[in-house]
PDB file of C-alpha atoms and ligand atoms in Angstrom:
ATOM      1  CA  UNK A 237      98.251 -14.926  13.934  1.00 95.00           C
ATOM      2  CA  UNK A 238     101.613 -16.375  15.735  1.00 97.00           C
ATOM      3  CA  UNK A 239     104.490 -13.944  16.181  1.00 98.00           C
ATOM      4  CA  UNK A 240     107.566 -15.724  17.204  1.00 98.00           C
ATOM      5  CA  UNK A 241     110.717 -14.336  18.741  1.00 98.00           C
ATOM      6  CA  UNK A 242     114.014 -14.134  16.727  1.00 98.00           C
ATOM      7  CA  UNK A 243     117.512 -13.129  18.883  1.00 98.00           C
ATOM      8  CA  UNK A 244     121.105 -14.280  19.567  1.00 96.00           C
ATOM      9  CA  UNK A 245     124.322 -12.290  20.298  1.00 91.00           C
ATOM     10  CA  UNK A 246     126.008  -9.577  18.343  1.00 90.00           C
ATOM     11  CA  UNK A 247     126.754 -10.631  15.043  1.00 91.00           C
ATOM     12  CA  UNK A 248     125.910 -13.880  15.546  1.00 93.00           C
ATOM     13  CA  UNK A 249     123.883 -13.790  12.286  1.00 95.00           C
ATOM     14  CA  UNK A 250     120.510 -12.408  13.016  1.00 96.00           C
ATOM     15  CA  UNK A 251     120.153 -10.370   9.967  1.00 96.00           C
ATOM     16  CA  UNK A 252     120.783 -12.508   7.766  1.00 97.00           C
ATOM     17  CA  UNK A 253     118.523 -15.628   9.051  1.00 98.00           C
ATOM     18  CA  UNK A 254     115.539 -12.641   9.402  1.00 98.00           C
ATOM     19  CA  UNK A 255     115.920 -11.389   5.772  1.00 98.00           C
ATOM     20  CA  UNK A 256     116.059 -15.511   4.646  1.00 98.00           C
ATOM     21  CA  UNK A 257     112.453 -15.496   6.382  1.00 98.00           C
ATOM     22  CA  UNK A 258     111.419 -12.688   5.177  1.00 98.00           C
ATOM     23  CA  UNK A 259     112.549 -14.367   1.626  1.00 98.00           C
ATOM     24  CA  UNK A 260     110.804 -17.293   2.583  1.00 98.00           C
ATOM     25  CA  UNK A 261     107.446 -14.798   3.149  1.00 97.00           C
ATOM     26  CA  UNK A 262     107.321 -14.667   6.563  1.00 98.00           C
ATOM     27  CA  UNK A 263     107.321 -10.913   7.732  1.00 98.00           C
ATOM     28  CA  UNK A 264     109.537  -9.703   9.821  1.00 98.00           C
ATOM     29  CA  UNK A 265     109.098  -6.816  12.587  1.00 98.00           C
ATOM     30  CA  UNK A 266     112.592  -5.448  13.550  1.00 98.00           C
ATOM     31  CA  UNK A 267     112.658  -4.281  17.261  1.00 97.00           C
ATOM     32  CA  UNK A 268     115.776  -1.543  16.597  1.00 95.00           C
ATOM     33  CA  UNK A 269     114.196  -0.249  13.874  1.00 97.00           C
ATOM     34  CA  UNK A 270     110.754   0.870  15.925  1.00 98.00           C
ATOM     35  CA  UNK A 271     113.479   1.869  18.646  1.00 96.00           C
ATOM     36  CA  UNK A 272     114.636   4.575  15.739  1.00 96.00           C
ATOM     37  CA  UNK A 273     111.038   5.022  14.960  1.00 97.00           C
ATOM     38  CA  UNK A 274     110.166   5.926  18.638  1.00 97.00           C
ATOM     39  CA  UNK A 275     112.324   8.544  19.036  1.00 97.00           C
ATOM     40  CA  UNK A 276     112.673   9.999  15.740  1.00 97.00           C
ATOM     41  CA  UNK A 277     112.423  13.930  15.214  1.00 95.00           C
ATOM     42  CA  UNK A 278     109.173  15.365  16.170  1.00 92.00           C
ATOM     43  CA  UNK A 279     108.312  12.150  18.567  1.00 96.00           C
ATOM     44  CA  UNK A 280     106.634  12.536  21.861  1.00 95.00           C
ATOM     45  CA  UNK A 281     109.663  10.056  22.507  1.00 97.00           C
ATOM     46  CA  UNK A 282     112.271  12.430  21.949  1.00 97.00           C
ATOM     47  CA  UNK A 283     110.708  15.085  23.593  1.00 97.00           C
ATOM     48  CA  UNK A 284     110.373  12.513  26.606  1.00 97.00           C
ATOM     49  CA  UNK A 285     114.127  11.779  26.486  1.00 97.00           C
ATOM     50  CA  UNK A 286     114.645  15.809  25.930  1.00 97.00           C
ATOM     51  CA  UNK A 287     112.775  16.345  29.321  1.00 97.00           C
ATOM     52  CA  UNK A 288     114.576  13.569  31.185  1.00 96.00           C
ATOM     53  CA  UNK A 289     118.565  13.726  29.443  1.00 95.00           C
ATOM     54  CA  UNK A 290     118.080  18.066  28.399  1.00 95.00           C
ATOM     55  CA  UNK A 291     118.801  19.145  24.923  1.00 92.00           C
ATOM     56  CA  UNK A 292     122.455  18.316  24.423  1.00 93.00           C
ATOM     57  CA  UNK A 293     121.324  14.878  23.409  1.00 96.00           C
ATOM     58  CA  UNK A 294     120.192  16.826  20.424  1.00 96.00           C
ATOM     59  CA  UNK A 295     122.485  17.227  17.118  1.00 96.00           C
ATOM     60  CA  UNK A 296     121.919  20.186  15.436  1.00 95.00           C
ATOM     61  CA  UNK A 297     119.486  18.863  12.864  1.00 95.00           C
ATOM     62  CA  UNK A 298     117.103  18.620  15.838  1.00 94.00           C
ATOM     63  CA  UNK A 299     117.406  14.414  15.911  1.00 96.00           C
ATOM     64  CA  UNK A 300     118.558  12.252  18.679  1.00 96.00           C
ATOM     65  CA  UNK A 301     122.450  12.226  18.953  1.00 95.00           C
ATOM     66  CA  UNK A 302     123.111   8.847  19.982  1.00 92.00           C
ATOM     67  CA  UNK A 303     126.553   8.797  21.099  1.00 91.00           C
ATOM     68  CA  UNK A 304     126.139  11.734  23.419  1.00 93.00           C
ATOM     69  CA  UNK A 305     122.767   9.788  24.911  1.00 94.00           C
ATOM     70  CA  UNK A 306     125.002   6.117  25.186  1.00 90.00           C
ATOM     71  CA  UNK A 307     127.803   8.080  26.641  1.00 90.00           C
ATOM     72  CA  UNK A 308     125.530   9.298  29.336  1.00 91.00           C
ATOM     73  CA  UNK A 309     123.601   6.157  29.787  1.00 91.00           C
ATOM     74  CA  UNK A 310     127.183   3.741  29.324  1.00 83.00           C
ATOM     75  CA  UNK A 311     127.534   2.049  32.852  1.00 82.00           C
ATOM     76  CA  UNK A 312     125.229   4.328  34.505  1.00 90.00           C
ATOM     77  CA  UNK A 313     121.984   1.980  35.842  1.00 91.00           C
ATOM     78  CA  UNK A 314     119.944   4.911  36.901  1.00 95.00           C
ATOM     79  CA  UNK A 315     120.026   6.774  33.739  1.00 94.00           C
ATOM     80  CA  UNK A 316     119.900   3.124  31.259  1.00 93.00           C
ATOM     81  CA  UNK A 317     116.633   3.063  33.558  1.00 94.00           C
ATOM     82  CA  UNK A 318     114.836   6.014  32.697  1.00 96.00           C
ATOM     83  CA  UNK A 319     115.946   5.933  29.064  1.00 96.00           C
ATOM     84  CA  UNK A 320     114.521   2.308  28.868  1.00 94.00           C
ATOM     85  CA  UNK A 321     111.340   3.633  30.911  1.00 96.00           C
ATOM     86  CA  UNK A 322     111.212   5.998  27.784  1.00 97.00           C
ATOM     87  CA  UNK A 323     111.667   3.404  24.901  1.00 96.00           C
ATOM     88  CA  UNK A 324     110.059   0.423  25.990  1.00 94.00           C
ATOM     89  CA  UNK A 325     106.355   1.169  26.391  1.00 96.00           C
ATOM     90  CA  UNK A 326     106.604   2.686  23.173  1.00 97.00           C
ATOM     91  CA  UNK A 327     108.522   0.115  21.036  1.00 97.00           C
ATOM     92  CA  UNK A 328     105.940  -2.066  22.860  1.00 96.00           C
ATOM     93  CA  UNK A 329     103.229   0.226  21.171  1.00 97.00           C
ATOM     94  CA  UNK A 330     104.237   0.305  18.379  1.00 98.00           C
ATOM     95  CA  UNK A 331     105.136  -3.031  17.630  1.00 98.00           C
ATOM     96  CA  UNK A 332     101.643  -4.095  18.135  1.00 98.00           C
ATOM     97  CA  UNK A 333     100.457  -1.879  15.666  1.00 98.00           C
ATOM     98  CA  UNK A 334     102.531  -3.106  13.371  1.00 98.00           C
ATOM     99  CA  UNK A 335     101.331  -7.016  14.051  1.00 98.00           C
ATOM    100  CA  UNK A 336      97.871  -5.592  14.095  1.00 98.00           C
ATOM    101  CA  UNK A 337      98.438  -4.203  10.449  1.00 98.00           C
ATOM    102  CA  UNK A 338     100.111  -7.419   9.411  1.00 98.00           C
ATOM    103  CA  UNK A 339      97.353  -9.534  11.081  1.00 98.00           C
ATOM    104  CA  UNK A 340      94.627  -7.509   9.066  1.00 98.00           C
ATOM    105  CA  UNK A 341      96.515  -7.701   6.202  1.00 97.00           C
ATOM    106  CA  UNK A 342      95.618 -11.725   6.732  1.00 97.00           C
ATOM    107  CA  UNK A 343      99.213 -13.377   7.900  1.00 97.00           C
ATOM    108  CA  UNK A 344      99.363 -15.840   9.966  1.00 95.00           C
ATOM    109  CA  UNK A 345     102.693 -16.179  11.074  1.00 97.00           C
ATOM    110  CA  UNK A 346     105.455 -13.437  11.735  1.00 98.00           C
ATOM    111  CA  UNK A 347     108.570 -12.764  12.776  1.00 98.00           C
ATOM    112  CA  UNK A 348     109.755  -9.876  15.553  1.00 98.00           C
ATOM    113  CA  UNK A 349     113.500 -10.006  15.859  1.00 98.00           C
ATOM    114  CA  UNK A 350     114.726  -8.461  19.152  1.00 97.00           C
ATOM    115  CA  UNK A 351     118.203  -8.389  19.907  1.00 94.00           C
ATOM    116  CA  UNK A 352     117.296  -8.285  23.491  1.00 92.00           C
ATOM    117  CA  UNK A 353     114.700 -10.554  23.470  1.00 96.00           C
ATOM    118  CA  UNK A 354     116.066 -12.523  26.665  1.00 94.00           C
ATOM    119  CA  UNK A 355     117.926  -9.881  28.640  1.00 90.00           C
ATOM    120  CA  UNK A 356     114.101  -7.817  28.480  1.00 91.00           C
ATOM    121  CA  UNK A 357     111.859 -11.055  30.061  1.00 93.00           C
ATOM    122  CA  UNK A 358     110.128 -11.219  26.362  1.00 95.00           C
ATOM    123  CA  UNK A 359     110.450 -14.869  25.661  1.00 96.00           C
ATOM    124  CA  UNK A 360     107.338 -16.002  26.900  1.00 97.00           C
ATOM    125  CA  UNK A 361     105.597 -13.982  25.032  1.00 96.00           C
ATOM    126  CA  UNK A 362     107.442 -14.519  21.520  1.00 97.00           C
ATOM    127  CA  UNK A 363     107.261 -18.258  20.826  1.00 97.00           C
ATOM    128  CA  UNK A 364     108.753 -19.768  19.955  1.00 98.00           C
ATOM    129  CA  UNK A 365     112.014 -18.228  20.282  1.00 98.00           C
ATOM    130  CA  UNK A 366     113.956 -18.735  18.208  1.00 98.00           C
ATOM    131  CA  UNK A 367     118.387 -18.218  18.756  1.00 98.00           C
ATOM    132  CA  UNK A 368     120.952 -17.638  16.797  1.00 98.00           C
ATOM    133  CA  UNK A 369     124.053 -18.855  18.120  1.00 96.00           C
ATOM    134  CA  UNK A 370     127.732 -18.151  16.761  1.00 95.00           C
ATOM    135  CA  UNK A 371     130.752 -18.839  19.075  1.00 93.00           C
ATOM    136  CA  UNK A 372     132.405 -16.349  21.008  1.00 91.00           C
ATOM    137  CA  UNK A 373     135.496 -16.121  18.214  1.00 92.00           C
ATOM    138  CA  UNK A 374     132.751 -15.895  14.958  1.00 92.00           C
ATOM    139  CA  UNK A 375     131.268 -13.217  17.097  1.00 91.00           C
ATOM    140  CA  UNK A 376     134.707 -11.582  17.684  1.00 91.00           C
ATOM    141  CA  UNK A 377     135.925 -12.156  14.278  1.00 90.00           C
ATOM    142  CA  UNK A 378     132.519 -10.961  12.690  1.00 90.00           C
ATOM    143  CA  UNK A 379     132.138  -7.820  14.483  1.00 89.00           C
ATOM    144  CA  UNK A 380     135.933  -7.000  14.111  1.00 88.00           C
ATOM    145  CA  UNK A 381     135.270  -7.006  10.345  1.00 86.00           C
ATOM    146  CA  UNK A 382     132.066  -5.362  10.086  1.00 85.00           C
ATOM    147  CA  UNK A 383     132.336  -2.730  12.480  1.00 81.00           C
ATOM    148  CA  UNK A 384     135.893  -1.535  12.211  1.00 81.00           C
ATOM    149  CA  UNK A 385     136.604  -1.828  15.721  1.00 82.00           C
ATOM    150  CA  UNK A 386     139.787  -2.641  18.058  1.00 86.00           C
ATOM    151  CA  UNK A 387     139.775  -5.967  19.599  1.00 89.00           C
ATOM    152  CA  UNK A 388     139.571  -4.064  23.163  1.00 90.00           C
ATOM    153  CA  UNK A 389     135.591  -2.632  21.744  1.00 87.00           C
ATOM    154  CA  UNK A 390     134.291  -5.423  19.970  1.00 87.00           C
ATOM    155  CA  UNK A 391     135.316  -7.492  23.413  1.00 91.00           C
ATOM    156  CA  UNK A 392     133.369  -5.065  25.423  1.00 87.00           C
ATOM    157  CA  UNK A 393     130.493  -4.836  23.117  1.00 85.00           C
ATOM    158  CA  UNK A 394     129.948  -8.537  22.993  1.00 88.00           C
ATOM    159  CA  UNK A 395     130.477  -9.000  26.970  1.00 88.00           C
ATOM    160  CA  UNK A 396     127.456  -6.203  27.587  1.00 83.00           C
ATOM    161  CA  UNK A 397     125.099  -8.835  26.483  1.00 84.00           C
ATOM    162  CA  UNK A 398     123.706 -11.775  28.511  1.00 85.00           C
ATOM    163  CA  UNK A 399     125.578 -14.678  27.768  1.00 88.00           C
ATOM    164  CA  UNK A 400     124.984 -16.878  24.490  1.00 91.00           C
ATOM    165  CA  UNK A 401     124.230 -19.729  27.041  1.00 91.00           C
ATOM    166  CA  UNK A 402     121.222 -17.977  28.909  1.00 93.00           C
ATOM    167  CA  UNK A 403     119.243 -17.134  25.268  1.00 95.00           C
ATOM    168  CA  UNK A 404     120.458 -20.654  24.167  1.00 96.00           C
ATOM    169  CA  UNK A 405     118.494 -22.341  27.411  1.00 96.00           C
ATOM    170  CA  UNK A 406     115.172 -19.949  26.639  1.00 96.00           C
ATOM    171  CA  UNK A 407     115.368 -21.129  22.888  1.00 98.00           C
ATOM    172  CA  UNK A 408     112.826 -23.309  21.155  1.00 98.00           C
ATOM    173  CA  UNK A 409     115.463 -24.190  18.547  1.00 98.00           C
ATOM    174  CA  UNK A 410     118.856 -22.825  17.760  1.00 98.00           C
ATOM    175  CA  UNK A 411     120.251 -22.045  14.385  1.00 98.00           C
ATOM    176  CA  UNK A 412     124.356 -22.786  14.627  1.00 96.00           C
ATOM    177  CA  UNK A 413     125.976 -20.434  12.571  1.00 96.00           C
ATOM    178  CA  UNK A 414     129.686 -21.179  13.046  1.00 95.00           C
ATOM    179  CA  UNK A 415     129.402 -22.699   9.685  1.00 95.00           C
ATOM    180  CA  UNK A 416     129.301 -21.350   5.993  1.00 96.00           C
ATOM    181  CA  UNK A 417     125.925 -18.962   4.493  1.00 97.00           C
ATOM    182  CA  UNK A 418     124.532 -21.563   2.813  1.00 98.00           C
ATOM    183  CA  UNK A 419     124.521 -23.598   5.902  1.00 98.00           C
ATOM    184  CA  UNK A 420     123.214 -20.994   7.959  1.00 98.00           C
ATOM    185  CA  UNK A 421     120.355 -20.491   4.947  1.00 98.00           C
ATOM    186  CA  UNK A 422     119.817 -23.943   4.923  1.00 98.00           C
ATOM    187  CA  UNK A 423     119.213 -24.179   8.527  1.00 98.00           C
ATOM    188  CA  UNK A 424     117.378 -21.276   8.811  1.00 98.00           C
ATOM    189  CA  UNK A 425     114.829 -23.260   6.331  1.00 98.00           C
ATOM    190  CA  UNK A 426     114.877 -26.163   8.365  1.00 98.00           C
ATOM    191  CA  UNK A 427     113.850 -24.280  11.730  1.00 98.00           C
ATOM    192  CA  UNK A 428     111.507 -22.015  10.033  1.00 98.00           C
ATOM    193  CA  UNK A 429     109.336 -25.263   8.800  1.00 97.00           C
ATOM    194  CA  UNK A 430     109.532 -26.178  12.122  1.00 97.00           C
ATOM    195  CA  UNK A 431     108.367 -23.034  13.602  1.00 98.00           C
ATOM    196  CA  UNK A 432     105.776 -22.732  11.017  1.00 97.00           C
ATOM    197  CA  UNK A 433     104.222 -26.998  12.390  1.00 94.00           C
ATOM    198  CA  UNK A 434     104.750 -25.360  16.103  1.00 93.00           C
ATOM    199  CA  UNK A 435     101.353 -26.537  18.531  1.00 82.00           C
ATOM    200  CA  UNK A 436      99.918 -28.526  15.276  1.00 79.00           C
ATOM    201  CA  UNK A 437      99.387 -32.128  16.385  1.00 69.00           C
ATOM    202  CA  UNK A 438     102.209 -34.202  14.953  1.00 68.00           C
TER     203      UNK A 438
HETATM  204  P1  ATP B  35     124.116  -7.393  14.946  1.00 58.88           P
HETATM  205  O1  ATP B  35     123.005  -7.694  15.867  1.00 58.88           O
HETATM  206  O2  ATP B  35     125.404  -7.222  15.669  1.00 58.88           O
HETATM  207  O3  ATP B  35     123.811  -6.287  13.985  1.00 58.88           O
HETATM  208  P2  ATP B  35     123.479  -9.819  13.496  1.00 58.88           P
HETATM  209  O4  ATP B  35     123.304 -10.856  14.545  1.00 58.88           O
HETATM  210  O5  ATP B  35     122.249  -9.263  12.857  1.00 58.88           O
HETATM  211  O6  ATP B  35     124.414  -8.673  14.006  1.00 58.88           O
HETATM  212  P3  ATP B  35     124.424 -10.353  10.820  1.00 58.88           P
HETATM  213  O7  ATP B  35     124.387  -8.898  10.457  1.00 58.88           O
HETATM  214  O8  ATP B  35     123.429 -11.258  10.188  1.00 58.88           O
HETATM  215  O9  ATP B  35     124.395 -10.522  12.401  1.00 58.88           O
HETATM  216  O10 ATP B  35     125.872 -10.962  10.562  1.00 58.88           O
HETATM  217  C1  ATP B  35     127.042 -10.265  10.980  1.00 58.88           C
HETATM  218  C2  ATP B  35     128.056 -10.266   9.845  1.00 58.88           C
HETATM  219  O11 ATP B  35     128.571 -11.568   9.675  1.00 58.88           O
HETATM  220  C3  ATP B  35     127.452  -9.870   8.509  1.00 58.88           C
HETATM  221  O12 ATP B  35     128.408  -9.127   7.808  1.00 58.88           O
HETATM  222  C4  ATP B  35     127.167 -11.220   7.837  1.00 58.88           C
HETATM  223  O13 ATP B  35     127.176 -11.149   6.437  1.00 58.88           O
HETATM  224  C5  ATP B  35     128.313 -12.060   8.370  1.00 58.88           C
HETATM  225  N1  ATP B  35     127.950 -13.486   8.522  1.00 58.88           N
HETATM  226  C6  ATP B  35     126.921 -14.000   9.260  1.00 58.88           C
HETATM  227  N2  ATP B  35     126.908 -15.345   9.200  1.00 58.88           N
HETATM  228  C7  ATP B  35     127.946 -15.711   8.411  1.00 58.88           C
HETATM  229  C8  ATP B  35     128.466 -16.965   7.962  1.00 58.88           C
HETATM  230  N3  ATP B  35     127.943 -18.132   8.333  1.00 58.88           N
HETATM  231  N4  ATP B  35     129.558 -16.929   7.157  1.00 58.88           N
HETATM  232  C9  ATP B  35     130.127 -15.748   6.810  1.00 58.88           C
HETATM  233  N5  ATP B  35     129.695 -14.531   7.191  1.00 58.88           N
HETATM  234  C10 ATP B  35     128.619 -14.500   7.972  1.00 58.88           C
END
């Protein structure tokens, strides 16, 4: 079984290529969703971020309170460390189980869609890579509308990243998407026949 990498910027149209492949019957592993999964209530993950961050990281439900955790990790390298010492290994974990369950269940090809494919030295091991790219105003523009946020945040969310150039020069192909849906749908089919002839002799 191939898994190949899917990433690109913030709101630079991810989702919606990923859900067109999973459409298309390719499955697709989502790396933010195991990141939930690994340090959901009752997870040695949590109690692991508990032991490092203490317990007002916790809401009062007993689950992870984000904000407080990114307000003590925001800008802090130290602390972004040891949370990421935390979540990695086990997003690693468990997204091998989940290929393993996929590859049992007989697929050959899949999809794991990492935001941070790039910035985490993943490529390599995810191809091909796949990037969704959206210029800097469709990312703005995008994000402004989705997200409800001020110019000023959606700025600074979109500069955290690596820039759009570094992913695009680690990409096997790159999906445009400063264009309509149906082109990004369209291209989206294009790449994943592509992806799907990848290493076959021509
Ligand atoms: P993030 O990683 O920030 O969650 P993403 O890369 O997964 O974002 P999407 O959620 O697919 O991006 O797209 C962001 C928003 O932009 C969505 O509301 C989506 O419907 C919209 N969008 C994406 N591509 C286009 C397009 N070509 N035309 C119009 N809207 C689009």
């Amino acid at each position: 079984m191939r898994v190949f990498g899917l990433t690109g910027g913030i709101a630079s149209g991810k989702t919606t290529v990923a859900r067109r492949i999973e459409e298309r019957g390719v499955p697709v592993v989502y790396a933010d969703q195991l990141a939930r999964d690994a340090v959901a209530k009752g997870s040695d993950g949590l109690a692991a971020i508990v032991a490092t961050f203490g317990d007002d990281v916790l809401l009062p439900n007993g689950e992870l309170d984000r904000r407080a955790l990114g307000a003590r990790t925001f800008g802090d390298k130290a602390m972004l460390a040891k949370l990421n010492a935390i979540v990695h290994p086990r997003v690693g974990a468990l997204a091998l189980e989940a290929f393993s369950a996929l590859a049992t269940k007989g697929h050959a090809l899949v999809c794991y869609e990492v935001p941070l494919l790039v910035e985490n030295g993943l490529a390599d091991m995810f191809r091909p890579v796949v990037v969704v790219a959206a210029s800097h105003a469709r990312q703005l523009e995008r994000t402004l509308r989705r997200d409800n946020l001020s110019e000023e945040e959606a700025r600074a969310r979109i500069a955290s990243q690596r820039p759009l150039e570094e992913k695009v020069a680690v990409a096997d192909f790159v999906i445009e998407n400063d264009g309509t849906l149906e082109q990004l749908l369209e291209r989206t089919d294009e790449v994943l026949a592509a992806v799907r002839g990848w290493g076959r002799a021509p």
